[in-house]
Coordinates of C-alpha atoms in Angstrom, one line a residue:
M1 CA -14.0 22.2 -26.6
D2 CA -14.7 18.9 -28.3
M3 CA -16.1 16.9 -25.4
S4 CA -16.0 13.6 -27.4
V5 CA -12.2 13.9 -27.4
W6 CA -12.1 14.7 -23.7
Y7 CA -14.4 11.7 -23.1
L8 CA -11.6 9.4 -24.5
L9 CA -8.8 11.3 -22.8
G10 CA -10.7 10.9 -19.5
A11 CA -10.9 7.2 -20.2
V12 CA -7.2 7.0 -20.8
L13 CA -6.7 8.7 -17.4
V14 CA -8.9 6.0 -15.8
F15 CA -6.6 3.3 -17.3
F16 CA -3.6 5.1 -15.7
M17 CA -5.3 4.5 -12.4
Q18 CA -4.2 0.9 -12.7
C19 CA -0.6 2.2 -12.1
G20 CA -1.8 4.1 -9.0
F21 CA -3.6 1.1 -7.5
A22 CA -0.5 -1.1 -8.2
M23 CA 1.8 1.4 -6.4
V24 CA -0.5 1.9 -3.4
E25 CA -0.9 -1.9 -2.9
T26 CA 2.8 -2.6 -3.4
G27 CA 3.9 0.2 -1.0
F28 CA 1.4 -0.8 1.8
T29 CA 2.5 -4.5 1.8
R30 CA 5.8 -6.3 2.2
A31 CA 8.6 -6.4 -0.3
K32 CA 8.6 -10.2 -0.6
N33 CA 5.2 -9.9 -2.4
A34 CA 5.8 -6.9 -4.6
G35 CA 6.2 -8.8 -7.9
N36 CA 3.0 -10.8 -7.2
I37 CA 1.0 -7.6 -6.6
I38 CA 2.3 -5.9 -9.7
M39 CA 1.4 -9.1 -11.7
K40 CA -2.1 -9.1 -10.2
N41 CA -2.8 -5.5 -11.1
L42 CA -1.5 -6.1 -14.6
M43 CA -3.7 -9.1 -15.2
D44 CA -6.8 -7.4 -13.7
F45 CA -6.9 -5.2 -16.8
C46 CA -5.7 -7.8 -19.3
I47 CA -8.0 -10.6 -18.1
G48 CA -10.8 -8.1 -17.6
T49 CA -10.5 -6.9 -21.2
V50 CA -10.9 -10.4 -22.6
V51 CA -13.9 -11.3 -20.6
F52 CA -15.5 -7.9 -20.8
F53 CA -15.6 -7.8 -24.6
I54 CA -16.6 -11.4 -24.8
L55 CA -19.5 -11.2 -22.3
G56 CA -19.5 -8.3 -19.9
Y57 CA -20.0 -5.4 -22.2
G58 CA -23.1 -7.0 -23.9
I59 CA -24.7 -7.8 -20.5
M60 CA -24.2 -4.2 -19.4
N61 CA -24.8 -2.1 -22.5
S62 CA -27.1 -4.2 -24.7
E63 CA -30.0 -2.5 -26.3
N64 CA -31.9 -5.7 -25.6
Y65 CA -32.3 -5.3 -21.9
F66 CA -34.6 -7.7 -20.1
F67 CA -36.8 -6.4 -17.2
G68 CA -34.3 -3.7 -16.4
L69 CA -32.0 -6.3 -15.0
I70 CA -29.7 -7.8 -17.6
G71 CA -28.8 -7.4 -21.3
R72 CA -28.4 -9.9 -24.0
P73 CA -24.8 -10.2 -25.2
E74 CA -24.2 -8.6 -28.6
Y75 CA -21.1 -8.7 -30.7
Q76 CA -21.3 -5.8 -33.1
M77 CA -17.6 -5.2 -32.5
F78 CA -17.0 -8.4 -34.5
T79 CA -19.9 -8.2 -37.0
D80 CA -19.9 -4.4 -37.7
F81 CA -16.5 -3.2 -36.7
A82 CA -16.6 0.2 -38.5
N83 CA -19.9 1.3 -36.9
F84 CA -19.4 -0.1 -33.5
D85 CA -19.4 2.4 -30.6
W86 CA -15.8 2.0 -29.7
S87 CA -15.8 5.1 -27.5
N88 CA -18.4 3.8 -25.1
F89 CA -16.7 0.3 -25.1
F90 CA -13.3 1.7 -24.1
F91 CA -14.9 4.0 -21.5
Q92 CA -16.8 1.2 -19.9
L93 CA -13.9 -1.2 -20.1
V94 CA -11.5 0.9 -18.0
F95 CA -14.1 1.4 -15.4
C96 CA -14.8 -2.3 -15.2
A97 CA -11.1 -3.0 -14.6
T98 CA -11.1 -0.7 -11.7
A99 CA -13.7 -2.7 -9.8
A100 CA -11.7 -5.9 -10.0
T101 CA -8.5 -4.1 -8.9
I102 CA -9.9 -3.0 -5.6
V103 CA -10.2 -6.5 -4.3
S104 CA -6.5 -7.2 -4.9
G105 CA -5.4 -5.1 -2.0
A106 CA -7.7 -6.6 0.7
M107 CA -6.6 -10.1 -0.2
A108 CA -2.9 -9.4 -0.7
E109 CA 0.0 -11.5 0.5
R110 CA -1.7 -14.8 0.9
T111 CA -4.0 -15.5 -2.1
K112 CA -3.2 -18.0 -4.8
F113 CA -2.5 -16.3 -8.1
S114 CA -4.5 -18.8 -10.1
T115 CA -7.5 -18.2 -7.8
Y116 CA -7.1 -14.5 -8.1
C117 CA -7.2 -14.7 -11.9
I118 CA -10.4 -16.6 -11.8
Y119 CA -12.4 -14.4 -9.5
S120 CA -11.0 -11.3 -11.2
A121 CA -12.4 -12.6 -14.4
V122 CA -15.8 -13.4 -12.9
I123 CA -16.1 -9.8 -11.5
S124 CA -15.3 -8.3 -14.9
A125 CA -17.5 -10.8 -16.9
I126 CA -20.6 -11.0 -14.7
V127 CA -20.7 -9.3 -11.3
Y128 CA -19.8 -5.8 -12.3
P129 CA -21.6 -5.7 -15.7
I130 CA -25.0 -6.7 -14.2
E131 CA -25.2 -4.1 -11.4
A132 CA -23.5 -1.4 -13.5
G133 CA -26.2 -1.9 -16.2
W134 CA -28.9 -1.3 -13.6
V135 CA -27.5 2.2 -13.1
W136 CA -25.7 3.2 -16.4
N137 CA -27.9 1.5 -19.0
S138 CA -30.8 3.8 -19.7
A139 CA -33.1 0.8 -19.6
G140 CA -31.8 -0.3 -16.1
W141 CA -34.3 -0.3 -13.3
L142 CA -32.3 2.0 -11.0
A143 CA -31.7 4.4 -13.9
K144 CA -35.4 4.6 -14.5
L145 CA -36.0 5.4 -10.8
G146 CA -33.6 8.3 -11.0
Y147 CA -30.7 6.8 -9.0
V148 CA -27.6 9.0 -9.1
D149 CA -24.1 7.6 -9.2
F150 CA -22.4 9.8 -11.7
A151 CA -19.0 8.0 -11.8
G152 CA -19.3 5.0 -9.6
S153 CA -19.1 5.4 -5.8
S154 CA -21.5 2.4 -5.5
V155 CA -21.3 0.8 -8.9
I156 CA -17.5 0.4 -8.7
H157 CA -16.1 1.3 -5.3
M158 CA -18.8 -0.1 -3.0
V159 CA -18.9 -3.2 -5.1
G160 CA -15.2 -3.6 -4.8
G161 CA -15.2 -3.0 -1.1
I162 CA -18.0 -5.6 -0.5
A163 CA -16.2 -8.2 -2.6
S164 CA -13.0 -7.3 -0.6
V165 CA -14.5 -7.8 2.9
I166 CA -16.1 -11.1 1.9
G167 CA -12.9 -12.4 0.2
A168 CA -10.6 -11.3 3.1
A169 CA -12.9 -12.8 5.7
M170 CA -13.1 -16.2 3.9
L171 CA -9.4 -16.1 3.2
G172 CA -8.3 -15.5 6.7
P173 CA -5.6 -13.2 8.1
R174 CA -1.9 -13.2 7.2
I175 CA 0.2 -15.5 9.4
G176 CA 1.1 -13.6 12.6
K177 CA -1.4 -10.8 12.2
Y178 CA -3.5 -11.9 15.1
T179 CA -1.9 -13.8 18.0
K180 CA -2.9 -14.7 21.6
G181 CA -1.4 -12.7 24.4
K182 CA -0.4 -14.1 27.8
D183 CA -3.9 -13.2 29.1
G184 CA -5.5 -15.2 26.3
K185 CA -6.8 -12.1 24.5
V186 CA -6.2 -11.6 20.8
V187 CA -3.3 -9.3 20.0
V188 CA -3.4 -7.3 16.8
N189 CA 0.0 -7.0 15.2
A190 CA 1.0 -4.3 12.8
F191 CA 2.5 -5.3 9.4
P192 CA 3.9 -1.9 8.1
G193 CA 4.2 -1.6 4.4
H194 CA 7.7 -1.8 2.9
S195 CA 7.6 1.5 1.1
L196 CA 5.4 4.5 2.1
T197 CA 7.0 6.3 -0.8
L198 CA 5.5 4.0 -3.3
G199 CA 2.2 4.2 -1.5
A200 CA 2.3 8.0 -1.7
L201 CA 3.2 7.9 -5.3
G202 CA 0.2 5.7 -6.0
C203 CA -2.1 8.0 -4.1
F204 CA -0.9 11.1 -6.1
I205 CA -1.3 9.1 -9.4
L206 CA -4.8 8.1 -8.4
W207 CA -5.8 11.6 -7.5
F208 CA -4.5 13.0 -10.8
A209 CA -6.3 10.2 -12.8
W210 CA -9.5 10.7 -10.8
Y211 CA -10.1 13.9 -12.7
G212 CA -10.7 11.7 -15.7
F213 CA -12.6 9.1 -13.6
N214 CA -15.1 11.7 -12.5
G215 CA -14.9 14.2 -15.3
A216 CA -14.8 12.1 -18.5
A217 CA -18.6 12.0 -18.8
A218 CA -19.1 15.7 -18.4
S219 CA -21.6 17.1 -20.8
D220 CA -19.9 20.5 -21.4
P221 CA -16.9 22.5 -20.2
T222 CA -18.9 24.2 -17.5
Q223 CA -20.0 21.0 -15.9
L224 CA -16.5 19.6 -16.3
A225 CA -15.0 22.5 -14.4
Q226 CA -17.6 22.1 -11.6
I227 CA -16.8 18.3 -11.4
L228 CA -13.0 19.0 -11.2
G229 CA -13.7 21.5 -8.4
T230 CA -15.7 19.1 -6.2
T231 CA -13.3 16.3 -7.0
T232 CA -10.5 18.5 -5.5
I233 CA -12.4 19.9 -2.5
A234 CA -13.6 16.6 -1.1
P235 CA -10.3 14.7 -0.9
A236 CA -8.4 17.8 0.3
V237 CA -10.9 18.2 3.2
A238 CA -10.9 14.5 3.9
T239 CA -7.1 14.4 4.2
F240 CA -7.0 17.5 6.3
A241 CA -9.7 16.1 8.6
C242 CA -7.9 12.8 8.9
M243 CA -4.6 14.6 9.8
L244 CA -6.3 16.6 12.6
F245 CA -8.3 13.5 13.8
T246 CA -5.2 11.2 14.1
W247 CA -3.0 14.0 15.4
I248 CA -5.4 14.9 18.3
R249 CA -6.2 11.2 19.1
N250 CA -2.8 9.6 18.7
G251 CA -0.5 12.5 19.4
A252 CA 0.9 12.5 15.8
P253 CA -0.6 12.8 12.3
D254 CA -0.8 9.3 10.7
V255 CA 0.9 9.3 7.3
S256 CA -0.5 6.1 5.9
M257 CA -4.0 6.9 7.1
C258 CA -3.9 10.4 5.6
L259 CA -2.9 8.8 2.3
N260 CA -6.0 6.5 2.6
A261 CA -8.1 9.5 3.5
S262 CA -7.2 11.2 0.2
L263 CA -8.6 8.2 -1.6
A264 CA -11.6 8.0 0.6
G265 CA -12.5 11.6 -0.2
L266 CA -12.2 10.8 -3.9
V267 CA -14.4 7.7 -3.5
G268 CA -17.0 9.6 -1.5
I269 CA -17.4 12.5 -4.0
T270 CA -17.5 10.2 -7.1
A271 CA -21.3 9.6 -7.0
G272 CA -22.3 13.2 -6.6
C273 CA -19.4 15.1 -8.2
A274 CA -21.8 16.6 -10.8
N275 CA -24.7 17.0 -8.4
V276 CA -23.3 18.7 -5.3
D277 CA -21.9 22.1 -4.6
A278 CA -18.9 23.2 -2.7
V279 CA -20.6 23.0 0.7
G280 CA -21.8 19.5 -0.1
A281 CA -18.4 18.4 -1.3
T282 CA -16.8 19.8 1.9
I283 CA -19.2 17.9 4.2
I284 CA -18.8 14.7 2.2
G285 CA -15.0 15.0 2.4
L286 CA -15.1 15.8 6.2
V287 CA -17.1 12.6 6.9
D288 CA -14.8 10.6 4.5
G289 CA -11.7 11.6 6.4
I290 CA -12.9 10.5 9.8
L291 CA -14.9 7.5 8.6
V292 CA -11.9 5.9 6.9
V293 CA -10.0 5.9 10.2
I294 CA -12.8 4.5 12.2
V295 CA -13.6 1.7 9.7
V296 CA -10.0 0.7 9.1
E297 CA -9.6 0.2 12.9
F298 CA -13.0 -1.5 13.3
I299 CA -12.3 -4.0 10.5
D300 CA -8.9 -4.7 11.8
Q301 CA -9.2 -4.6 15.5
K302 CA -12.9 -5.6 16.2
L303 CA -13.9 -7.8 13.3
K304 CA -10.3 -9.2 13.0
I305 CA -10.5 -9.1 9.2
D306 CA -7.0 -8.5 7.7
D307 CA -7.2 -5.9 5.0
P308 CA -3.6 -4.8 4.3
V309 CA -4.4 -1.6 2.3
G310 CA -7.7 -0.5 3.9
A311 CA -9.7 -1.3 0.7
V312 CA -12.9 -2.1 2.6
A313 CA -12.9 1.2 4.5
V314 CA -11.7 3.4 1.6
H315 CA -13.9 1.9 -1.2
G316 CA -16.7 0.0 0.5
C317 CA -17.8 2.3 3.3
N318 CA -17.0 5.6 1.7
G319 CA -18.5 4.4 -1.6
L320 CA -21.7 3.7 0.3
W321 CA -21.6 7.0 2.2
G322 CA -20.9 9.0 -0.9
T323 CA -23.8 7.5 -2.8
V324 CA -26.3 8.0 0.0
A325 CA -24.9 11.6 0.5
V326 CA -26.3 12.5 -2.9
G327 CA -29.7 12.2 -1.5
L328 CA -28.8 14.8 1.2
F329 CA -26.7 17.3 -0.8
D330 CA -27.9 17.2 -4.4
Y331 CA -28.4 20.9 -5.0
N332 CA -31.6 20.1 -7.0
N333 CA -33.3 17.2 -5.1
G334 CA -31.3 16.8 -1.9
V335 CA -32.9 16.8 1.6
F336 CA -30.9 19.8 2.7
Y337 CA -31.8 21.7 -0.5
G338 CA -35.6 21.4 -0.2
G339 CA -36.0 18.4 -2.4
G340 CA -37.6 16.2 0.2
F341 CA -36.7 12.6 0.9
H342 CA -37.6 11.0 -2.5
Q343 CA -34.0 11.1 -3.9
L344 CA -32.6 9.9 -0.6
G345 CA -35.0 7.0 -0.6
V346 CA -33.9 6.0 -4.1
Q347 CA -30.2 6.3 -3.2
V348 CA -30.7 4.0 -0.1
L349 CA -32.7 1.5 -2.1
G350 CA -30.0 1.4 -4.8
V351 CA -27.1 0.9 -2.4
V352 CA -29.0 -1.8 -0.5
C353 CA -29.9 -3.8 -3.7
I354 CA -26.4 -3.4 -5.2
A355 CA -24.7 -4.4 -2.0
A356 CA -27.0 -7.4 -1.5
Y357 CA -26.5 -8.6 -5.1
T358 CA -22.7 -8.2 -4.8
A359 CA -22.6 -10.0 -1.4
V360 CA -24.5 -13.0 -2.7
A361 CA -22.7 -13.3 -5.9
M362 CA -19.2 -13.0 -4.4
T363 CA -20.0 -15.3 -1.6
I364 CA -20.9 -18.0 -4.1
V365 CA -17.8 -17.3 -6.2
F366 CA -15.4 -17.4 -3.2
T367 CA -17.1 -20.5 -1.7
I368 CA -16.8 -22.4 -4.9
L369 CA -13.1 -21.4 -5.3
K370 CA -12.4 -22.3 -1.7
H371 CA -13.7 -25.8 -2.0
T372 CA -12.2 -26.5 -5.4
I373 CA -8.7 -25.1 -6.2
G374 CA -8.5 -23.2 -2.8
L375 CA -8.2 -19.6 -2.0
R376 CA -4.9 -19.5 -0.1
V377 CA -1.3 -20.5 -0.6
S378 CA 0.4 -22.8 1.9
A379 CA 1.9 -21.4 5.1
E380 CA 5.4 -22.1 3.8
E381 CA 4.7 -20.2 0.6
E382 CA 3.2 -17.3 2.5
I383 CA 6.2 -17.0 4.8
M384 CA 8.6 -17.4 1.8
G385 CA 6.7 -14.7 -0.1
L386 CA 4.5 -15.0 -3.1
D387 CA 7.2 -13.6 -5.5
I388 CA 9.3 -16.7 -5.2
A389 CA 6.4 -19.1 -4.5
E390 CA 4.1 -18.1 -7.3
H391 CA 6.3 -16.5 -9.9
D392 CA 9.8 -18.0 -9.3
L393 CA 11.0 -14.4 -8.8
A394 CA 13.7 -14.2 -6.2
S395 CA 13.0 -10.5 -5.5
A396 CA 11.2 -7.6 -7.1
Y397 CA 14.2 -5.5 -5.9
A398 CA 17.1 -7.5 -7.3
D399 CA 20.5 -5.8 -6.7
F400 CA 19.0 -3.4 -4.2
L401 CA 19.7 -3.4 -0.5
P402 CA 16.6 -3.3 1.8
I403 CA 18.0 -0.1 3.1
S404 CA 19.6 2.4 0.8
A405 CA 23.3 2.1 0.6
T406 CA 23.9 5.9 0.6
T407 CA 27.3 7.4 1.3
M408 CA 27.9 6.9 4.9
G409 CA 29.1 10.4 5.8
G410 CA 26.5 11.0 8.4
V411 CA 25.0 14.4 9.0
T412 CA 26.9 15.4 12.2
T413 CA 29.8 17.8 11.6
E414 CA 31.1 17.4 15.2
T415 CA 34.7 16.2 15.7
I416 CA 36.5 14.9 18.7
D417 CA 40.1 14.4 19.8
V418 CA 41.0 10.9 20.9
T419 CA 44.8 11.1 20.6
D420 CA 45.0 11.5 24.4
L421 CA 43.8 7.9 24.8
R422 CA 47.0 6.6 23.4
D423 CA 48.9 7.7 26.6
K424 CA 46.4 6.2 29.0
K425 CA 46.9 2.8 30.6
L426 CA 43.7 0.9 29.5
A427 CA 42.6 -2.3 31.1
P428 CA 42.7 -5.2 28.8
I429 CA 39.2 -6.0 27.5
I430 CA 40.1 -9.4 25.9
G431 CA 42.6 -11.3 28.0
G432 CA 44.9 -13.6 26.0
A433 CA 48.3 -15.3 26.0
K434 CA 49.2 -13.8 22.6
E435 CA 52.0 -11.3 22.7
A436 CA 51.3 -7.7 21.5
G437 CA 51.4 -7.8 17.8
G438 CA 50.3 -11.4 17.6
R439 CA 46.8 -10.9 19.0
Y440 CA 44.0 -10.4 16.5
T441 CA 40.7 -9.0 17.7
K442 CA 37.5 -8.3 15.7
L443 CA 35.3 -5.5 17.0
T444 CA 31.8 -5.1 15.7
I445 CA 30.4 -1.7 16.5
M446 CA 26.7 -1.0 16.2
C447 CA 26.0 2.8 15.9
K448 CA 23.6 5.5 14.7
E449 CA 24.1 6.5 11.1
D450 CA 24.5 10.2 11.9
R451 CA 27.5 9.4 14.3
F452 CA 29.5 7.4 11.7
A453 CA 31.5 10.4 10.5
I454 CA 32.7 11.1 14.0
L455 CA 33.5 7.4 14.6
K456 CA 35.5 7.1 11.3
D457 CA 37.6 10.2 12.2
A458 CA 38.3 8.8 15.7
M459 CA 39.4 5.5 14.2
S460 CA 41.7 7.3 11.9
Q461 CA 43.3 9.2 14.8
I462 CA 44.3 6.1 16.6
G463 CA 45.7 4.4 13.6
V464 CA 42.8 2.2 12.4
T465 CA 42.7 2.7 8.7
G466 CA 40.3 0.0 7.5
M467 CA 36.8 -1.1 8.3
T468 CA 33.8 -2.8 6.8
V469 CA 30.5 -0.9 7.1
S470 CA 27.0 -2.4 6.5
H471 CA 23.5 -1.1 6.8
V472 CA 21.4 -3.2 9.2
M473 CA 18.1 -3.1 11.1
G474 CA 17.8 -3.9 14.7
C475 CA 16.9 -2.8 18.2
G476 CA 18.0 -3.6 21.8
T477 CA 16.0 -4.5 24.9
Q478 CA 14.1 -1.2 24.5
K479 CA 12.6 -2.7 21.4
G480 CA 13.3 0.4 19.3
K481 CA 11.0 3.4 19.3
T482 CA 7.6 1.9 19.3
G483 CA 4.5 3.6 18.1
Q484 CA 1.4 3.0 16.0
Y485 CA 0.7 1.9 12.4
R486 CA -2.8 2.5 11.2
G487 CA -4.1 2.5 14.8
V488 CA -2.3 -0.7 15.8
K489 CA 0.5 -0.6 18.4
I490 CA 3.9 -1.7 17.3
D491 CA 5.6 -3.7 20.1
M492 CA 9.0 -4.0 18.4
N493 CA 10.4 -1.6 15.8
L494 CA 13.6 -2.4 14.0
L495 CA 15.5 0.8 13.4
P496 CA 18.2 1.5 10.8
Q497 CA 21.8 1.3 12.2
L498 CA 25.3 0.9 10.9
Q499 CA 27.4 -2.2 11.6
V500 CA 31.1 -1.3 11.6
D501 CA 33.5 -4.3 11.6
I502 CA 37.2 -3.7 12.4
V503 CA 40.0 -6.3 12.9
V504 CA 43.1 -5.0 14.7
S505 CA 46.4 -6.4 15.8
T506 CA 49.0 -3.7 16.5
V507 CA 46.4 -1.2 17.7
P508 CA 45.1 -2.4 21.1
P509 CA 41.4 -3.3 21.1
E510 CA 41.0 -1.4 24.4
L511 CA 42.0 1.8 22.5
V512 CA 39.5 1.1 19.8
V513 CA 36.8 0.6 22.4
E514 CA 37.5 3.8 24.3
A515 CA 37.8 5.8 21.1
A516 CA 34.5 4.4 19.8
K517 CA 32.8 5.1 23.1
K518 CA 34.0 8.7 23.1
A519 CA 32.9 9.2 19.5
L520 CA 29.4 7.6 19.8
Y521 CA 28.3 8.6 23.3
T522 CA 25.2 11.0 23.5
G523 CA 23.6 9.6 26.6
E524 CA 20.5 8.6 24.8
Y525 CA 19.0 5.2 23.9
G526 CA 20.4 3.8 20.7
D527 CA 24.0 5.0 21.2
G528 CA 24.9 1.4 20.2
K529 CA 27.0 -1.5 21.4
I530 CA 30.5 -2.9 20.8
F531 CA 31.1 -6.7 20.4
L532 CA 34.6 -8.1 20.7
Y533 CA 35.8 -11.5 19.3
D534 CA 39.1 -13.3 19.4
V535 CA 40.4 -14.0 15.8
E536 CA 42.5 -17.1 15.2
N537 CA 44.2 -15.8 12.1
V538 CA 43.9 -13.6 9.1
V539 CA 44.6 -14.5 5.4
R540 CA 44.9 -12.1 2.6
I541 CA 43.6 -13.8 -0.5
R542 CA 45.5 -11.8 -3.1
T543 CA 49.0 -12.5 -1.7
N544 CA 48.3 -15.5 0.6
E545 CA 49.9 -13.5 3.5
T546 CA 48.8 -14.4 7.0
G547 CA 48.7 -12.8 10.4
I548 CA 49.9 -9.2 10.8
A549 CA 51.1 -9.0 7.2
A550 CA 47.6 -9.8 6.0
L551 CA 46.2 -7.0 8.0
D552 CA 48.8 -4.6 6.5
N553 CA 48.9 -2.0 9.2
D554 CA 45.5 -2.9 10.6
V555 CA 43.5 -2.5 7.3
A556 CA 40.4 -4.7 7.6
H557 CA 39.6 -6.8 4.6

């Protein structure tokens, strides 16, 4: 196998990770900001490319490397195009873009787009290239000490996580995320993402592309196969552990947290993917799966730092753990493999220095931005959504309903007979002076989607042949079926329902009500409600007919 070709193909897979990050972040946040998030992830790579080839690549990979700390920018790509090492440039570029992308999720839904572009550029131009050179330039001081971070648990992910927690803390939480309860204590409110499906798609894309992320630099097919093995074991174990942990603790397996756990397992194994065996990968993944849950909740509920996608836990904490774990599970030099504590000491020293440098650098960057152009959009813009406020985009989902407008046939095949209601004397529900046939009543019926087919059949039996049906979201005094989202209690949960509007004249509204009750009743919460309104008149636009003629045998228009 030509490993040089695989090296480039692996780098292409790393570029594809931008798509995965975009989908994860978009799915885990609200629909009104989807376009803004897509734009940020696009510009991460585009802006990063510009500043990386102008400055960052030379700082990181220069042969003139000063004191093991920083390189002198060189521009052979311009002066000697034919002989320039384009393979290494492209490989390092796609990794650089990943570090900047991580920060986007933690600061989502309230950051100025102009500010984001600036700090993304700074990360790609200076912050990442300096510390990455320490590890991946052979003249770097950590490289000389034998520091192991094969594919970037600390160099990329921990750095992104640290930048994320600093940025999110300085930015402040989204409006309404933390409120004061009646007892004066701070209440943590859940902001569920608008599309778990998109989030899951992003996670699968990232997992697939991670085989290039970890395996691109493999020296031979044997090592590549081993790397692909450990890169599969760790996230699988992490996700399984997270499922069991949340299931036992919360009474149900947490979907969004398990998606995060798969990424946490990938982050954790990235440093040691070529240096640990199956046992080490299993233990690293096991810790990843539990650690991500604990840290997400600690960041959110204890520190009150609003991180919509869990970037700090997934990338920051698991990146740190995965790098330190090399010192424990390296099958040549690890503590548990008879290698003593030297490698562990080097790993700890490396993560401390990289973390300290990143924290200082990003604190300076965010502080300058905060006191110049500002970090955050206005409250009005945040409430409106960044799609319209920052990009003049009405919606990223134009022409789509917030709930799918599927065929409203329901899933229940049950039928009922309501013809017997016609012969009953029903008490008038809406009193009125209008004579029979001159009284117009609108009935709005809120019902479960799976009972609609029965309701529609019942209406047909009593002579109602027209209705208007809409998908809506709502709940009654029971506040919907409440639960948890990423460890936070949801006090009100809007559930999908159907709103059926019917206008009748010759069919008594009392008959419609009784037929609807018979069709929809199950005895459980959520059976629905019926609202009745007096209608002054009805006008058919096409013919200008009014009154009963406009209804045309009780067809609602």
